Every structure is written in structure tokens, then in C-alpha cells.
Amino acid sequence: MGRAAPSLVAGAEPSRRREPCRPSLAAFRLLVALGLLLGSGYCELQTPCQIQKCTTDFVSLTSHLNSALEDFDLEFCKALRAYSACTYRNSKVCRGNLVYHSAVLGISDLMSQRNCSKDGPTSSTNPEVTHDPCNYSGHTESRQHWGGEKTPSPTYLFCGLFGDPHLRTFKDLFQTCKVEGAWPLIDNNYLSVQVTNVPVVPGSSATATNKITIIFKSYQDCTDQKVYQAVTDNLPAAFIDGTMSGGDENTKSLQIVEKINGKYVEMHAKYIGTTVYVRQFGHYLTLAIRMPQELVMAYGESQDLQLCVNGCPSSERIDDSGQLPLPVMGQLLPQGGAAHPNSVYTLETATTKCHEKMLVKDIYFYSCVFDLLTTGDANFTAAAHSALQDVEALHPRRECWHIFPSSGGGGVGKGRKFFVSLGLVCSIRLVLL
């Protein structure tokens, strides 16, 4: 076949030596494309020959190169060596393939023109988007073919617990529960969160959280198992082993950040895309968490008791089918019980007090009123206000931040009971949870 074909397939910039003018790099790429067409027809009969893949990889490695840049020759030589190595691996199965032999001669000619050494680094022939396995955000962004096909962005969910206690589930359902003692909020393959609740008023069924235990489970090389525990008046800025982070010290795939000494800490678990806020108001704790939906749902049948996922059991609910009874002068109806000895709030004064911090009369506002009438403790006002701020910081959907009563504000009825319906203006989008 002579040397004519190689000079066409492997054209490049004019050489300094006195010899016939060679085609440009653009012409070489045009002939490579022609080779792809010819190769595709030929390889239908000779399937073991992978010359078409070799050529396709070379085109993908060089199509973005700019001959005006300083590193052009370096990167082009890397691609040529990768192309040459690919043809060498196919030398036996491609014997007799005209496209293959043309490519081999063309590679040799170009390497000579560019003064490329046969030994040296090569470009990757299978380019992929690199990612940090201990960064959930980066990991999800890399879930795309390097050619540009993308997968949907991950969905994040929010759960919060505060007050007497009031629970906002991952489904954006709002409940007020008793749940005295230790209860699991979250228990999946990556994270476990357990809270312990104690009565706040003698004779009342209302409770509040005085202990939170969080277990970040061991995950690949990102972190060993880390346990965090907070109790009333002891909100540490470290895990129980005394460390403040997990995993590599430089990447800090898991770390604790103290925001207010003894009152407010944040935990950031980058490897699972999860953020946790723990706060103390008065004698009680609050918790807020944001976590990817696919990880929230990664649990077995034996782990189905999770308040953040499925809400409180019906026997533990204080609200009655979405109706929240607001007690008057500390007396919770219909459960009854003695009034808090320090309770000086009426419905009117409790409403005024809560309105000082929360101008919008959403369910957080009414939870504040409920807690003041139940306990007489003004710290619950700050807890409700902070819980709403945590929603605004962590909840992924702005239109779902506020949950408004569907009853138009409720009213005082028989037996001096004040009801607020917990109807959701925000649509429930997680029907599969």
C-alpha cells in the first residue's frame, strides 16, 4: 500500500525538513473520522478487532486540544502513545484489517513529526469524572457519563424535634407526642439517632427531650463509627471518644462545629450529605437534621420504628387526628392534670408572648402557645422560634417552610379547649416513605 495512506491519515503541521508538504492536523482528524466509518463496517465481520474503539478513544482525547497552547505537544504525545498501545494490544486480532494497518503507520508518522518518545506517560483511554468518595455531594455530581448524560440531583429531607415535643417528620407531617423514655428518631444503615424524653409538668402527658444520642456508623475509609451524646447542661463539642472529627484530618468527612459554647453544636457528615443541629433551651434539647432521601430509606424491616420516618404511634399522640388542644392556664385537656405552679399565662398572654418572636401564625407559632400554656416556661418560646430557623436553614423546599393550620386559626370551644388543625398547606411529596 506504500506510504501514501499514512501521510493522509496522519497529517500534521509542516516539518522543518525538506520533504513533501504534509496535510494539517484537521485533515488527519477528518481521515480518522473516515477510518471510523470504514472500521465500523469491517468490524461487523471481525468483531474481535477493536481498532474502532482505539480510534474513538484517540479522538476523544485530542478533540479538545488547542495547538496554540504550550502543552499541546505534551498532551498530543500522551494521546498518541495511548493510541499506539491500544493498536499493539489488538495486533493479532486485527491482522489483515486495512484500517488497523493504516492507523499503525499513521501513528508512527505522527510520533516522528512531533518528536514523541515511544516510552512515557499516556492519556487515560477511559476518561471519567473523578470524585471524592467521602463527599456525598461530589459523589452524586459524578454520577454522570463523561459524555454528558446526567442523573437527577439528590433529594434531601428534613426532620426536627423540639418543645413538648413537637415532631416534624421527613414527610413534612407535624405531630405532638408523648413518647416518654427512649425513642429512635432515625435508624438506617448510615445513621442512628435516639432521644430520651421526660415529663415537664407533674400530672401532664407532655414531655421534652433531655438526652440525644447520635451514632455515625462506620463507612468505607471515610470514618470509623463515631458516637455523640448530649444531655441537659452538657452539650459537648466532641464525640464520646474525645475527637471532633472522623476520617482523614485534612478532608474532615465528619466533623463537629461548636456554634455557641454549651448551647449549640452542628455536625457535618460530608460522606453521607447529612447535617445535624443540636441546641439547648432552658433544661431541654432540640434537634434538626437534613439527610438525602436515598440514605433515609436505606433500612431493613426490623428498623421500621423511626419517628422521623413514620411518625409517632397513634397511642403516643397528644394531637387528636391533627387537632392540637391548647391547654388553658397550664391545664392540658382532655388528658387533664394539675396546672404548672409557675404558669402565669392565659391564652391571650401566651399568644402575645409567642407573637414577639414569630410574626407568622403557622404551626410553630401555635406550638409555642401550646408549650407556654402547658409549662409556663418561656424558654419554649425560644425553642419554637429556633426550630423554625432550623427549618429555614436545612429544609430544601422554601414553599414548605411554614405549615399553616387549615382551620383558619382555631377557636375556644366547649370545655375551654382551643384546637388547631394541623392541615398542611405544603403538599406531601414523599408518598413512598
Short mmCIF file of C-alpha atoms in Angstrom, two decimals:
data_model
loop_
_atom_site.label_atom_id
_atom_site.label_comp_id
_atom_site.label_asym_id
_atom_site.label_seq_id
_atom_site.Cartn_x
_atom_site.Cartn_y
_atom_site.Cartn_z
CA MET A 1 0.00 0.00 0.00
CA GLY A 2 3.11 2.22 0.28
CA ARG A 3 3.43 5.41 2.25
CA ALA A 4 0.61 7.38 0.67
CA ALA A 5 -2.12 6.32 3.07
CA PRO A 6 -0.14 7.03 6.23
CA SER A 7 0.61 10.56 5.11
CA LEU A 8 -3.09 11.20 4.68
CA VAL A 9 -4.29 9.53 7.86
CA ALA A 10 -1.54 11.05 9.96
CA GLY A 11 -1.18 14.53 8.56
CA ALA A 12 0.34 17.21 10.80
CA GLU A 13 2.00 20.59 10.76
CA PRO A 14 4.70 21.11 8.08
CA SER A 15 8.02 19.59 9.00
CA ARG A 16 11.20 21.63 9.10
CA ARG A 17 12.91 19.04 6.89
CA ARG A 18 12.77 19.34 3.16
CA GLU A 19 10.13 16.82 2.19
CA PRO A 20 6.69 16.88 0.58
CA CYS A 21 4.12 19.03 2.35
CA ARG A 22 2.02 17.04 4.82
CA PRO A 23 -1.68 17.60 5.49
CA SER A 24 -2.79 19.57 8.55
CA LEU A 25 -3.96 18.16 11.85
CA ALA A 26 -7.52 18.96 10.82
CA ALA A 27 -7.07 16.79 7.76
CA PHE A 28 -5.78 14.00 9.97
CA ARG A 29 -8.90 14.19 12.11
CA LEU A 30 -11.05 14.11 9.01
CA LEU A 31 -9.32 10.93 7.90
CA VAL A 32 -9.66 9.48 11.39
CA ALA A 33 -13.39 10.05 11.13
CA LEU A 34 -13.35 8.32 7.74
CA GLY A 35 -11.44 5.49 9.37
CA LEU A 36 -14.22 5.18 11.95
CA LEU A 37 -16.75 4.72 9.19
CA LEU A 38 -14.64 2.18 7.36
CA GLY A 39 -13.74 0.42 10.57
CA SER A 40 -17.33 0.06 11.66
CA GLY A 41 -18.25 -1.82 8.53
CA TYR A 42 -15.20 -4.03 8.66
CA CYS A 43 -15.53 -4.89 12.37
CA GLU A 44 -19.02 -6.21 11.87
CA LEU A 45 -17.31 -9.23 10.33
CA GLN A 46 -14.21 -9.20 12.54
CA THR A 47 -15.73 -8.38 15.93
CA PRO A 48 -12.61 -9.19 17.99
CA CYS A 49 -10.73 -6.32 16.33
CA GLN A 50 -11.08 -3.18 18.45
CA ILE A 51 -9.40 -0.66 16.14
CA GLN A 52 -12.56 1.39 16.01
CA LYS A 53 -12.53 1.79 19.81
CA CYS A 54 -8.83 2.70 19.73
CA THR A 55 -9.54 5.43 17.19
CA THR A 56 -12.64 6.67 19.03
CA ASP A 57 -10.65 6.98 22.26
CA PHE A 58 -7.90 8.89 20.47
CA VAL A 59 -10.41 11.34 19.02
CA SER A 60 -11.97 11.92 22.45
CA LEU A 61 -8.54 12.56 23.94
CA THR A 62 -7.45 15.08 21.32
CA SER A 63 -10.63 16.81 20.15
CA HIS A 64 -10.38 19.42 22.92
CA LEU A 65 -6.67 20.18 22.46
CA ASN A 66 -5.60 23.58 21.16
CA SER A 67 -2.40 23.61 19.07
CA ALA A 68 -1.78 27.21 20.16
CA LEU A 69 -1.24 26.19 23.79
CA GLU A 70 2.17 25.35 25.19
CA ASP A 71 1.24 21.90 26.44
CA PHE A 72 -0.29 20.80 23.13
CA ASP A 73 2.67 18.62 22.07
CA LEU A 74 2.91 17.04 25.53
CA GLU A 75 -0.77 16.08 25.65
CA PHE A 76 -0.86 15.07 21.98
CA CYS A 77 2.12 12.74 22.51
CA LYS A 78 0.36 11.18 25.52
CA ALA A 79 -2.69 10.51 23.37
CA LEU A 80 -0.55 9.06 20.56
CA ARG A 81 1.19 6.67 22.96
CA ALA A 82 -2.20 5.55 24.29
CA TYR A 83 -3.37 5.08 20.69
CA SER A 84 -0.24 3.09 19.90
CA ALA A 85 -0.64 0.89 22.98
CA CYS A 86 -4.22 0.17 22.02
CA THR A 87 -3.23 -0.87 18.49
CA TYR A 88 -0.46 -3.07 19.91
CA ARG A 89 -2.96 -4.89 22.12
CA ASN A 90 -5.05 -5.56 19.01
CA SER A 91 -2.17 -6.53 16.71
CA LYS A 92 -3.11 -10.21 16.47
CA VAL A 93 -6.87 -9.94 16.20
CA CYS A 94 -6.66 -7.05 13.72
CA ARG A 95 -4.17 -8.75 11.38
CA GLY A 96 -5.29 -8.14 7.80
CA ASN A 97 -7.52 -5.20 8.74
CA LEU A 98 -6.65 -2.33 6.38
CA VAL A 99 -7.91 0.35 8.77
CA TYR A 100 -5.74 -1.08 11.52
CA HIS A 101 -2.56 -1.06 9.42
CA SER A 102 -3.26 2.48 8.20
CA ALA A 103 -3.67 3.62 11.80
CA VAL A 104 -0.39 1.98 12.87
CA LEU A 105 1.55 3.68 10.07
CA GLY A 106 -0.17 7.00 10.73
CA ILE A 107 0.68 6.86 14.47
CA SER A 108 4.33 6.14 13.68
CA ASP A 109 4.48 9.03 11.23
CA LEU A 110 2.90 11.49 13.69
CA MET A 111 5.12 10.42 16.58
CA SER A 112 8.13 11.08 14.38
CA GLN A 113 6.88 14.53 13.36
CA ARG A 114 6.09 15.55 16.96
CA ASN A 115 9.31 14.06 18.33
CA CYS A 116 7.25 11.89 20.66
CA SER A 117 9.21 9.23 22.52
CA LYS A 118 7.79 5.73 22.46
CA ASP A 119 8.18 5.47 26.24
CA GLY A 120 6.42 7.90 28.53
CA PRO A 121 3.08 8.74 30.15
CA THR A 122 -0.13 8.03 28.31
CA SER A 123 -3.56 9.62 28.48
CA SER A 124 -6.42 7.68 30.01
CA THR A 125 -8.40 5.93 27.33
CA ASN A 126 -11.43 5.71 29.59
CA PRO A 127 -11.91 9.25 30.93
CA GLU A 128 -14.32 9.52 33.81
CA VAL A 129 -15.38 12.29 36.15
CA THR A 130 -13.29 11.91 39.27
CA HIS A 131 -14.86 12.34 42.67
CA ASP A 132 -14.10 12.23 46.35
CA PRO A 133 -15.74 9.06 47.73
CA CYS A 134 -16.04 10.79 51.11
CA ASN A 135 -18.01 13.73 49.73
CA TYR A 136 -21.64 12.79 49.07
CA SER A 137 -22.27 15.94 47.06
CA GLY A 138 -19.26 15.34 44.83
CA HIS A 139 -20.16 11.66 44.53
CA THR A 140 -23.66 12.41 43.26
CA GLU A 141 -22.37 15.03 40.84
CA SER A 142 -20.07 12.41 39.32
CA ARG A 143 -22.95 10.06 38.67
CA GLN A 144 -22.98 11.01 35.06
CA HIS A 145 -21.41 9.60 31.96
CA TRP A 146 -18.35 11.55 30.98
CA GLY A 147 -20.07 12.25 27.68
CA GLY A 148 -22.60 14.49 29.46
CA GLU A 149 -25.59 12.35 30.46
CA LYS A 150 -26.64 13.44 33.96
CA THR A 151 -28.75 11.85 36.65
CA PRO A 152 -31.25 13.86 38.73
CA SER A 153 -29.88 15.75 41.72
CA PRO A 154 -30.39 14.00 45.06
CA THR A 155 -33.49 14.77 47.11
CA TYR A 156 -32.89 15.95 50.67
CA LEU A 157 -35.34 15.52 53.56
CA PHE A 158 -35.77 17.34 56.87
CA CYS A 159 -36.78 16.17 60.33
CA GLY A 160 -37.00 18.22 63.51
CA LEU A 161 -37.93 17.72 67.18
CA PHE A 162 -38.49 20.46 69.75
CA GLY A 163 -40.69 21.54 72.63
CA ASP A 164 -43.21 19.27 74.36
CA PRO A 165 -42.21 17.51 72.00
CA HIS A 166 -43.33 18.53 68.54
CA LEU A 167 -42.15 16.36 65.67
CA ARG A 168 -41.81 17.30 62.00
CA THR A 169 -41.24 14.08 60.06
CA PHE A 170 -39.35 13.52 56.83
CA LYS A 171 -42.78 13.57 55.15
CA ASP A 172 -43.46 17.09 56.49
CA LEU A 173 -46.14 15.73 58.82
CA PHE A 174 -46.38 17.69 62.07
CA GLN A 175 -47.25 15.83 65.27
CA THR A 176 -47.24 16.48 69.01
CA CYS A 177 -46.43 13.38 71.01
CA LYS A 178 -45.87 11.97 74.50
CA VAL A 179 -43.12 9.40 73.72
CA GLU A 180 -41.77 9.32 77.27
CA GLY A 181 -38.47 7.46 77.64
CA ALA A 182 -36.02 6.47 74.89
CA TRP A 183 -37.26 6.51 71.28
CA PRO A 184 -35.49 6.13 67.91
CA LEU A 185 -35.84 9.10 65.60
CA ILE A 186 -33.64 7.63 62.86
CA ASP A 187 -32.18 4.14 62.41
CA ASN A 188 -30.82 3.36 58.96
CA ASN A 189 -27.65 1.86 57.54
CA TYR A 190 -25.70 5.08 57.98
CA LEU A 191 -27.05 6.90 61.00
CA SER A 192 -28.91 6.26 64.25
CA VAL A 193 -30.48 8.98 66.38
CA GLN A 194 -32.20 8.26 69.69
CA VAL A 195 -33.86 10.74 72.04
CA THR A 196 -34.92 10.40 75.65
CA ASN A 197 -37.93 12.41 76.81
CA VAL A 198 -39.03 13.18 80.37
CA PRO A 199 -42.25 14.74 81.75
CA VAL A 200 -42.13 18.52 82.01
CA VAL A 201 -45.17 19.06 84.25
CA PRO A 202 -46.34 16.71 87.02
CA GLY A 203 -49.58 15.05 86.02
CA SER A 204 -49.34 16.09 82.37
CA SER A 205 -48.60 13.76 79.45
CA ALA A 206 -46.38 16.37 77.79
CA THR A 207 -42.67 15.57 77.74
CA ALA A 208 -39.47 17.21 76.47
CA THR A 209 -36.07 15.94 75.38
CA ASN A 210 -33.21 15.82 77.88
CA LYS A 211 -30.86 13.41 76.07
CA ILE A 212 -29.82 12.85 72.45
CA THR A 213 -27.56 10.05 71.19
CA ILE A 214 -26.28 10.10 67.61
CA ILE A 215 -24.31 7.25 66.03
CA PHE A 216 -22.50 7.88 62.76
CA LYS A 217 -21.87 4.36 61.52
CA SER A 218 -18.54 3.27 60.05
CA TYR A 219 -18.38 3.94 56.31
CA GLN A 220 -15.62 2.71 53.99
CA ASP A 221 -12.43 4.72 54.56
CA CYS A 222 -14.37 7.90 55.33
CA THR A 223 -14.90 7.42 59.06
CA ASP A 224 -14.90 4.90 61.86
CA GLN A 225 -18.03 4.69 63.97
CA LYS A 226 -18.49 7.88 65.96
CA VAL A 227 -20.93 8.39 68.83
CA TYR A 228 -22.16 11.78 70.02
CA GLN A 229 -24.18 12.22 73.20
CA ALA A 230 -25.76 15.35 74.62
CA VAL A 231 -27.67 15.65 77.88
CA THR A 232 -29.14 18.63 79.69
CA ASP A 233 -26.38 21.07 80.69
CA ASN A 234 -23.77 19.01 78.85
CA LEU A 235 -23.69 19.79 75.14
CA PRO A 236 -20.13 18.77 74.21
CA ALA A 237 -18.23 19.86 71.12
CA ALA A 238 -16.71 16.39 70.69
CA PHE A 239 -17.67 12.75 70.23
CA ILE A 240 -17.57 10.49 73.27
CA ASP A 241 -14.04 9.37 72.32
CA GLY A 242 -12.85 12.98 72.66
CA THR A 243 -12.34 13.62 68.93
CA MET A 244 -14.01 16.39 66.98
CA SER A 245 -13.87 14.77 63.55
CA GLY A 246 -13.87 11.46 61.72
CA GLY A 247 -11.87 10.21 58.78
CA ASP A 248 -8.84 11.91 57.31
CA GLU A 249 -7.80 15.00 59.25
CA ASN A 250 -7.36 17.01 56.06
CA THR A 251 -10.68 16.18 54.38
CA LYS A 252 -12.75 16.03 57.60
CA SER A 253 -15.56 13.98 56.12
CA LEU A 254 -17.23 14.15 59.55
CA GLN A 255 -16.81 16.99 62.00
CA ILE A 256 -18.41 18.81 64.92
CA VAL A 257 -18.60 22.59 64.94
CA GLU A 258 -19.43 24.40 68.17
CA LYS A 259 -21.51 27.49 67.44
CA ILE A 260 -22.43 28.58 70.98
CA ASN A 261 -20.49 27.16 73.90
CA GLY A 262 -22.61 24.58 75.69
CA LYS A 263 -25.77 25.62 73.83
CA TYR A 264 -25.49 24.86 70.12
CA VAL A 265 -23.43 22.44 68.03
CA GLU A 266 -23.55 21.35 64.42
CA MET A 267 -22.42 18.06 62.94
CA HIS A 268 -21.49 17.87 59.27
CA ALA A 269 -21.14 14.40 57.72
CA LYS A 270 -20.00 15.14 54.17
CA TYR A 271 -19.65 11.49 53.26
CA ILE A 272 -23.40 10.97 53.65
CA GLY A 273 -24.51 14.54 52.84
CA THR A 274 -26.02 14.95 56.29
CA THR A 275 -26.20 17.93 58.66
CA VAL A 276 -27.39 17.80 62.28
CA TYR A 277 -28.15 20.70 64.65
CA VAL A 278 -28.41 20.14 68.41
CA ARG A 279 -29.41 23.01 70.73
CA GLN A 280 -30.35 23.54 74.38
CA PHE A 281 -33.03 25.92 75.61
CA GLY A 282 -33.67 26.03 79.33
CA HIS A 283 -33.46 22.44 80.57
CA TYR A 284 -34.30 20.74 77.28
CA LEU A 285 -32.76 19.89 73.90
CA THR A 286 -33.87 20.32 70.30
CA LEU A 287 -32.71 18.55 67.16
CA ALA A 288 -32.87 19.24 63.42
CA ILE A 289 -31.47 17.09 60.63
CA ARG A 290 -31.16 17.16 56.85
CA MET A 291 -30.34 13.91 55.04
CA PRO A 292 -30.54 12.54 51.47
CA GLN A 293 -33.72 10.58 50.79
CA GLU A 294 -31.91 7.54 49.37
CA LEU A 295 -29.98 7.17 52.64
CA VAL A 296 -33.03 7.83 54.81
CA MET A 297 -34.71 4.89 53.08
CA ALA A 298 -31.74 2.54 53.47
CA TYR A 299 -33.04 0.41 56.34
CA GLY A 300 -34.38 -3.08 56.94
CA GLU A 301 -37.74 -4.36 58.15
CA SER A 302 -36.51 -4.56 61.74
CA GLN A 303 -35.73 -0.82 61.69
CA ASP A 304 -39.23 0.45 60.93
CA LEU A 305 -39.74 2.16 64.31
CA GLN A 306 -38.34 5.57 63.36
CA LEU A 307 -40.26 8.64 64.44
CA CYS A 308 -38.70 10.80 61.72
CA VAL A 309 -39.83 8.34 59.06
CA ASN A 310 -43.19 7.01 60.27
CA GLY A 311 -44.17 9.48 62.96
CA CYS A 312 -45.31 8.69 66.49
CA PRO A 313 -47.51 5.66 67.21
CA SER A 314 -51.16 6.65 67.50
CA SER A 315 -51.17 5.74 71.20
CA GLU A 316 -48.41 8.31 71.77
CA ARG A 317 -50.09 11.22 70.03
CA ILE A 318 -51.28 14.23 72.01
CA ASP A 319 -52.86 15.87 68.99
CA ASP A 320 -56.10 14.13 68.07
CA SER A 321 -56.17 13.28 64.36
CA GLY A 322 -54.48 16.54 63.53
CA GLN A 323 -56.23 18.61 66.23
CA LEU A 324 -53.87 20.18 68.77
CA PRO A 325 -55.61 21.01 72.08
CA LEU A 326 -54.14 24.15 73.58
CA PRO A 327 -54.44 24.00 77.37
CA VAL A 328 -55.63 27.00 79.35
CA MET A 329 -53.65 28.18 82.39
CA GLY A 330 -51.35 25.14 82.22
CA GLN A 331 -54.14 22.54 82.22
CA LEU A 332 -53.95 20.14 79.29
CA LEU A 333 -57.35 18.96 78.13
CA PRO A 334 -58.77 16.38 77.70
CA GLN A 335 -55.97 14.45 79.44
CA GLY A 336 -56.32 16.70 82.49
CA GLY A 337 -53.62 17.22 85.14
CA ALA A 338 -52.68 19.94 87.53
CA ALA A 339 -51.60 23.33 86.30
CA HIS A 340 -47.92 24.21 86.36
CA PRO A 341 -47.33 26.10 89.64
CA ASN A 342 -45.36 28.81 87.80
CA SER A 343 -47.75 29.15 84.88
CA VAL A 344 -48.98 32.72 84.66
CA TYR A 345 -50.03 32.57 81.02
CA THR A 346 -53.51 32.85 79.68
CA LEU A 347 -54.35 32.12 76.08
CA GLU A 348 -54.11 35.84 75.36
CA THR A 349 -50.77 36.42 77.12
CA ALA A 350 -49.23 33.25 75.65
CA THR A 351 -50.30 34.35 72.18
CA THR A 352 -48.77 37.78 72.75
CA LYS A 353 -45.52 36.26 74.05
CA CYS A 354 -45.12 33.95 71.05
CA HIS A 355 -46.01 36.72 68.63
CA GLU A 356 -42.97 38.68 69.85
CA LYS A 357 -40.65 36.20 68.10
CA MET A 358 -42.91 34.68 65.45
CA LEU A 359 -44.93 37.10 63.37
CA VAL A 360 -46.37 34.39 61.13
CA LYS A 361 -49.12 32.33 62.75
CA ASP A 362 -48.02 28.96 61.44
CA ILE A 363 -47.87 25.69 63.34
CA TYR A 364 -44.62 26.72 65.04
CA PHE A 365 -46.43 29.72 66.49
CA TYR A 366 -49.28 27.56 67.80
CA SER A 367 -46.79 25.03 69.19
CA CYS A 368 -45.21 27.89 71.12
CA VAL A 369 -48.60 28.82 72.58
CA PHE A 370 -49.27 25.18 73.48
CA ASP A 371 -45.92 24.86 75.27
CA LEU A 372 -46.33 28.10 77.24
CA LEU A 373 -49.78 27.12 78.46
CA THR A 374 -48.56 23.63 79.32
CA THR A 375 -45.33 24.51 81.13
CA GLY A 376 -45.25 28.23 81.85
CA ASP A 377 -41.59 28.12 80.74
CA ALA A 378 -40.67 30.99 78.39
CA ASN A 379 -37.65 29.02 77.11
CA PHE A 380 -40.07 27.05 74.95
CA THR A 381 -40.77 30.25 73.02
CA ALA A 382 -37.12 30.46 72.01
CA ALA A 383 -37.11 26.75 71.19
CA ALA A 384 -40.06 27.09 68.81
CA HIS A 385 -38.55 30.15 67.14
CA SER A 386 -35.20 28.38 66.76
CA ALA A 387 -36.90 25.28 65.34
CA LEU A 388 -38.40 27.41 62.59
CA GLN A 389 -34.99 28.95 61.89
CA ASP A 390 -33.54 25.46 61.56
CA VAL A 391 -36.24 24.63 59.01
CA GLU A 392 -35.28 27.70 57.01
CA ALA A 393 -31.61 26.68 57.14
CA LEU A 394 -31.98 22.97 56.35
CA HIS A 395 -35.31 22.29 54.64
CA PRO A 396 -34.69 22.05 50.87
CA ARG A 397 -38.06 23.48 49.80
CA ARG A 398 -38.80 27.07 50.71
CA GLU A 399 -42.52 26.71 49.95
CA CYS A 400 -42.72 24.07 52.70
CA TRP A 401 -41.04 26.01 55.48
CA HIS A 402 -44.31 27.17 57.02
CA ILE A 403 -47.14 24.78 57.84
CA PHE A 404 -50.39 26.64 58.35
CA PRO A 405 -53.46 25.50 60.27
CA SER A 406 -56.25 24.64 57.85
CA SER A 407 -58.94 25.69 60.31
CA GLY A 408 -58.21 29.37 59.88
CA GLY A 409 -56.77 29.84 63.35
CA GLY A 410 -58.94 27.69 65.59
CA GLY A 411 -61.17 28.89 68.38
CA VAL A 412 -62.15 28.39 72.01
CA GLY A 413 -64.94 25.88 72.31
CA LYS A 414 -66.66 23.80 74.95
CA GLY A 415 -64.63 22.77 77.94
CA ARG A 416 -62.27 25.70 77.32
CA LYS A 417 -60.39 23.70 74.70
CA PHE A 418 -58.60 25.52 71.93
CA PHE A 419 -57.98 23.44 68.81
CA VAL A 420 -55.61 23.98 65.93
CA SER A 421 -55.89 21.69 62.93
CA LEU A 422 -52.53 20.55 61.63
CA GLY A 423 -53.54 20.58 57.98
CA LEU A 424 -50.62 21.01 55.62
CA VAL A 425 -50.51 23.73 53.05
CA CYS A 426 -47.28 22.20 51.81
CA SER A 427 -48.09 19.23 49.60
CA ILE A 428 -46.78 15.87 50.77
CA ARG A 429 -44.41 14.76 48.05
CA LEU A 430 -42.95 11.63 49.64
CA VAL A 431 -45.79 9.18 49.18
CA LEU A 432 -43.43 6.24 49.17
CA LEU A 433 -41.89 6.98 52.55
#
